[in-house]
Short mmCIF file of C-alpha atoms in Angstrom, two decimals:
data_model
loop_
_atom_site.label_atom_id
_atom_site.label_comp_id
_atom_site.label_asym_id
_atom_site.label_seq_id
_atom_site.Cartn_x
_atom_site.Cartn_y
_atom_site.Cartn_z
CA MET H 20 36.26 153.46 213.71
CA ASP H 21 40.13 155.66 214.77
CA SER H 22 40.90 158.53 212.80
CA THR H 23 43.93 156.33 210.89
CA GLU H 24 41.42 153.84 209.70
CA GLN H 25 39.27 156.46 208.03
CA ILE H 26 42.27 158.07 206.44
CA ARG H 27 42.64 154.28 204.83
CA LYS H 28 39.16 154.30 203.51
CA ASP H 29 39.15 157.48 202.22
CA PHE H 30 42.26 157.15 199.98
CA ALA H 31 41.01 153.99 198.91
CA THR H 32 37.99 155.44 197.79
CA ALA H 33 39.73 158.46 195.88
CA TRP H 34 42.35 155.50 195.12
CA GLY H 35 39.27 153.60 193.10
CA LYS H 36 38.41 156.73 191.06
CA ILE H 37 42.40 157.38 189.86
CA GLY H 38 42.01 153.69 189.07
CA ALA H 39 39.15 153.47 186.72
CA ALA H 40 40.78 156.38 185.08
CA TRP H 41 44.13 154.02 184.38
CA GLY H 42 41.72 151.36 182.79
CA VAL H 43 41.66 149.18 186.44
CA ALA H 44 38.39 148.67 187.65
CA PRO H 45 37.37 151.10 190.68
CA SER H 46 36.13 147.76 193.60
CA THR H 47 40.08 146.47 191.96
CA ALA H 48 41.68 150.20 192.91
CA THR H 49 40.26 150.53 195.80
CA VAL H 50 41.09 147.34 197.43
CA GLN H 51 45.06 147.82 196.08
CA GLY H 52 44.57 151.23 197.82
CA TYR H 53 43.59 150.16 201.17
CA LEU H 54 46.08 146.99 201.15
CA LEU H 55 49.41 150.26 200.39
CA LEU H 56 47.65 152.10 202.85
CA HIS H 57 47.44 148.86 205.80
CA GLY H 58 50.23 147.35 204.06
CA GLY H 59 49.34 144.02 205.07
CA PRO H 60 48.65 140.90 205.63
CA LEU H 61 45.17 140.54 205.06
CA SER H 62 42.85 137.81 204.73
CA GLU H 63 39.36 138.39 202.08
CA ALA H 64 37.55 138.57 205.22
CA GLU H 65 38.82 141.68 206.55
CA VAL H 66 39.06 143.42 203.22
CA ARG H 67 35.47 142.80 202.84
CA ALA H 68 35.76 143.86 206.43
CA ALA H 69 36.85 147.13 205.96
CA LEU H 70 34.89 148.29 202.69
CA GLY H 71 31.92 146.77 202.77
CA LEU H 72 31.70 144.63 199.86
CA SER H 73 30.00 141.27 199.67
CA HIS H 74 32.24 138.39 199.61
CA ARG H 75 31.76 137.89 195.83
CA ALA H 76 32.26 141.71 195.31
CA ALA H 77 36.03 141.22 197.70
CA LEU H 78 37.03 137.48 196.09
CA MET H 79 37.02 139.50 192.06
CA ALA H 80 38.38 142.13 193.31
CA LEU H 81 41.69 140.39 194.72
CA THR H 82 41.90 138.58 192.08
CA GLU H 83 41.30 141.12 189.62
CA CYS H 84 44.22 142.68 191.78
CA GLU H 85 46.53 140.22 191.19
CA SER H 86 45.94 139.53 187.86
CA TRP H 87 47.33 143.14 187.09
CA GLY H 88 50.41 142.23 189.66
CA LEU H 89 48.94 145.21 192.35
CA ILE H 90 49.16 142.72 195.04
CA GLU H 91 50.63 139.23 196.12
CA ARG H 92 49.77 136.25 198.22
CA ALA H 93 51.46 136.62 201.65
CA PRO H 94 53.96 133.89 202.56
CA GLU H 95 52.28 132.44 205.27
CA SER H 96 48.05 132.15 205.55
CA ARG H 97 46.46 134.25 208.06
CA ARG H 98 43.45 132.94 210.62
CA THR H 99 40.98 136.49 211.39
CA GLY H 100 38.83 133.60 213.43
CA ARG H 101 38.60 131.55 216.37
CA ARG H 102 37.23 128.17 213.73
CA GLY H 103 38.77 127.15 210.96
CA PRO H 104 41.45 126.32 208.96
CA ALA H 105 43.94 129.58 208.87
CA GLY H 106 42.60 131.29 205.66
CA LYS H 107 45.10 132.74 202.48
CA ALA H 108 46.23 136.60 202.82
CA TRP H 109 47.59 139.63 200.18
CA VAL H 110 50.01 142.13 200.23
CA PRO H 111 50.50 145.21 197.81
CA VAL H 112 53.62 145.39 195.48
CA GLY H 113 55.64 147.47 198.13
CA ASP H 114 57.50 148.48 194.68
CA HIS H 115 55.21 151.70 193.58
CA TRP H 116 57.43 151.57 190.25
CA GLU H 117 56.94 147.93 190.00
CA TRP H 118 53.12 147.97 190.07
CA PHE H 119 53.58 150.85 187.52
CA ARG H 120 55.45 148.50 185.53
CA ARG H 121 53.23 145.52 185.88
CA VAL H 122 49.73 147.79 185.62
CA ALA H 123 51.24 149.24 181.84
CA GLU H 124 52.19 145.20 181.44
CA ALA H 125 48.50 144.62 181.80
CA ARG H 126 47.12 147.12 179.88
CA LYS H 127 49.70 146.41 176.95
CA ALA H 128 48.69 142.77 176.72
CA ARG H 129 44.65 143.38 177.06
CA GLU H 130 44.09 146.79 174.79
CA THR H 131 47.35 147.43 172.46
CA ASP H 132 48.40 143.76 171.60
CA PRO H 133 45.18 142.45 170.14
CA VAL H 134 43.81 145.69 167.76
CA LEU H 135 47.94 145.34 166.23
CA PRO H 136 46.73 142.82 164.13
CA LEU H 137 43.96 144.23 163.45
CA LEU H 138 44.88 147.59 162.20
CA ASP H 139 48.12 145.23 160.72
CA GLN H 140 45.06 143.67 158.72
CA CYS H 141 42.54 146.22 157.30
CA LEU H 142 45.83 148.56 156.16
CA ARG H 143 47.10 145.08 154.07
CA ARG H 144 43.49 145.49 152.65
CA ALA H 145 42.98 148.97 151.78
CA LYS H 146 46.60 148.68 149.86
CA GLU H 147 45.41 145.57 148.39
CA GLU H 148 42.04 147.40 147.20
CA ARG H 149 44.66 150.13 146.03
CA ALA H 150 42.09 152.73 148.48
CA ILE H 151 44.75 155.67 148.86
CA GLU H 152 43.17 157.82 150.35
CA LEU H 153 42.32 154.59 152.95
CA SER H 154 45.44 153.69 152.59
CA ASP H 155 47.06 156.99 153.55
CA ARG H 156 45.26 157.87 156.79
CA LEU H 157 45.59 153.98 158.11
CA THR H 158 49.49 154.13 157.39
CA SER H 159 49.44 157.25 159.38
CA LEU H 160 47.55 155.39 162.04
CA VAL H 161 49.31 152.15 162.77
CA THR H 162 52.32 154.16 163.18
CA PHE H 163 51.43 155.95 165.52
CA VAL H 164 49.88 152.68 167.60
CA HIS H 165 52.96 150.96 166.67
CA GLN H 166 55.36 153.93 167.50
CA PHE H 167 53.00 154.03 170.93
CA ASP H 168 53.14 150.11 172.26
CA ARG H 169 57.44 150.58 171.61
CA GLY H 170 57.62 153.21 174.23
CA VAL H 171 54.82 151.51 176.47
CA GLY H 172 56.80 148.15 175.67
CA ALA H 173 60.39 150.47 176.41
CA VAL H 174 58.44 150.27 180.19
CA VAL H 175 57.59 147.18 180.89
CA ARG H 176 60.78 146.06 179.52
CA SER H 177 62.20 148.08 182.49
CA ASP H 178 63.97 147.86 185.76
CA PRO H 179 61.84 149.56 188.14
CA ALA H 180 64.85 151.14 189.85
CA ALA H 181 65.56 153.28 185.91
CA ILE H 182 61.90 153.95 185.82
CA ALA H 183 61.93 155.77 189.38
CA HIS H 184 65.75 157.29 187.88
CA LEU H 185 64.15 158.60 185.25
CA PHE H 186 60.81 159.94 186.43
CA GLY H 187 63.10 161.62 189.54
CA VAL H 188 64.64 163.74 186.81
CA LEU H 189 61.79 165.03 185.53
CA GLY H 190 60.43 165.74 188.36
CA ARG H 191 63.22 167.81 189.45
CA LEU H 192 63.17 169.52 185.97
CA ASP H 193 61.60 172.81 185.87
CA ASP H 194 59.15 173.10 182.99
CA ARG H 195 61.14 175.49 181.56
CA THR H 196 63.46 173.69 181.56
CA LEU H 197 61.67 170.86 180.28
CA ASP H 198 59.76 172.59 177.42
CA ARG H 199 63.41 173.85 176.15
CA LEU H 200 64.83 170.50 176.00
CA LEU H 201 61.68 168.63 174.04
CA ALA H 202 62.48 171.98 171.71
CA ALA H 203 65.84 171.21 171.00
CA VAL H 204 65.25 167.54 170.77
CA VAL H 205 62.49 168.33 167.89
CA GLY H 206 65.18 170.02 166.41
CA VAL H 207 67.55 167.65 165.62
CA PRO H 208 66.94 164.59 162.97
CA GLN H 209 65.61 161.35 164.10
CA GLU H 210 67.96 159.61 162.28
CA ASP H 211 71.39 161.80 164.50
CA LEU H 212 69.53 160.66 167.62
CA VAL H 213 69.03 157.27 166.41
CA LYS H 214 72.71 157.22 166.02
CA ALA H 215 73.86 159.15 169.07
CA ALA H 216 71.34 156.65 171.61
CA LYS H 217 73.18 153.68 170.57
CA THR H 218 76.45 155.21 171.07
CA VAL H 219 75.51 156.40 174.64
CA ALA H 220 74.02 153.19 174.94
CA GLY H 221 77.27 151.38 174.40
CA MET H 222 78.89 153.25 176.80
CA ARG H 223 80.06 152.51 180.17
CA PRO H 224 78.48 153.96 183.07
CA SER H 225 81.97 155.96 184.24
CA LEU H 226 82.29 156.84 180.46
CA LEU H 227 78.79 158.60 180.60
CA ARG H 228 79.24 160.07 184.16
CA ARG H 229 82.02 161.81 182.37
CA LEU H 230 80.94 163.16 179.59
CA ILE H 231 77.70 164.44 180.80
CA GLY H 232 80.03 165.98 183.75
CA LEU H 233 81.78 168.10 180.76
CA ALA H 234 78.55 169.07 179.11
CA GLY H 235 78.01 170.58 182.95
CA GLN H 236 81.23 172.69 182.56
CA PRO H 237 80.30 176.79 181.75
CA GLY H 238 83.48 177.29 179.55
CA LEU H 239 82.70 174.62 177.06
CA VAL H 240 78.86 176.02 176.81
CA ARG H 241 80.43 179.21 175.73
CA ILE H 242 82.46 177.32 173.07
CA LEU H 243 79.60 175.23 171.87
CA SER H 244 77.38 178.20 171.69
CA ARG H 245 79.05 180.21 169.43
CA LEU H 246 79.69 177.09 167.08
CA ALA H 247 76.03 176.27 166.79
#
């Protein structure tokens, strides 16, 4: 085995462990990790041989990877032996932010979506029974789950480029700046933030760039600081 192949296998093993934390089966994430570094196209037989999986385990992992949106069928079949017809082959989804979005979409569909109606039903029953303490506890929990689901839903609906852009900005902010930004946002009433968000959302990109440019002017910052 050459050194590059060993690197791919070691990465695939580590990626399998990370995938388990995301709710993806380790074998499924391992296959995705191997394909990520290999690039494909790879047939089931090649994946099986590379990772030491059984035919059934390799096929199940590939099918699961495909259902999560982590890999895609290659445009053309791939021949891996001298005899027999060419078989199916797979390639990884090249855009990392796109498969991140797909994982979020799959987890939302499998985990959050089914439980929301149950929580709403429990809250409704508690209110019908006039169980005040239980209703209060459920109200807090249901509100949290719906808001969390709303946040995940925003990621699922977003264009991968927009997700990458946002995380790119966060990656360039040092911890102190980010902490101060979050603290400043918390200090603004939700209703004001909602109005501001709606206003910004209705702006043309060129106008928004000018507004952000003004916010970065030292003189304007000093004036605004005195007014605060």
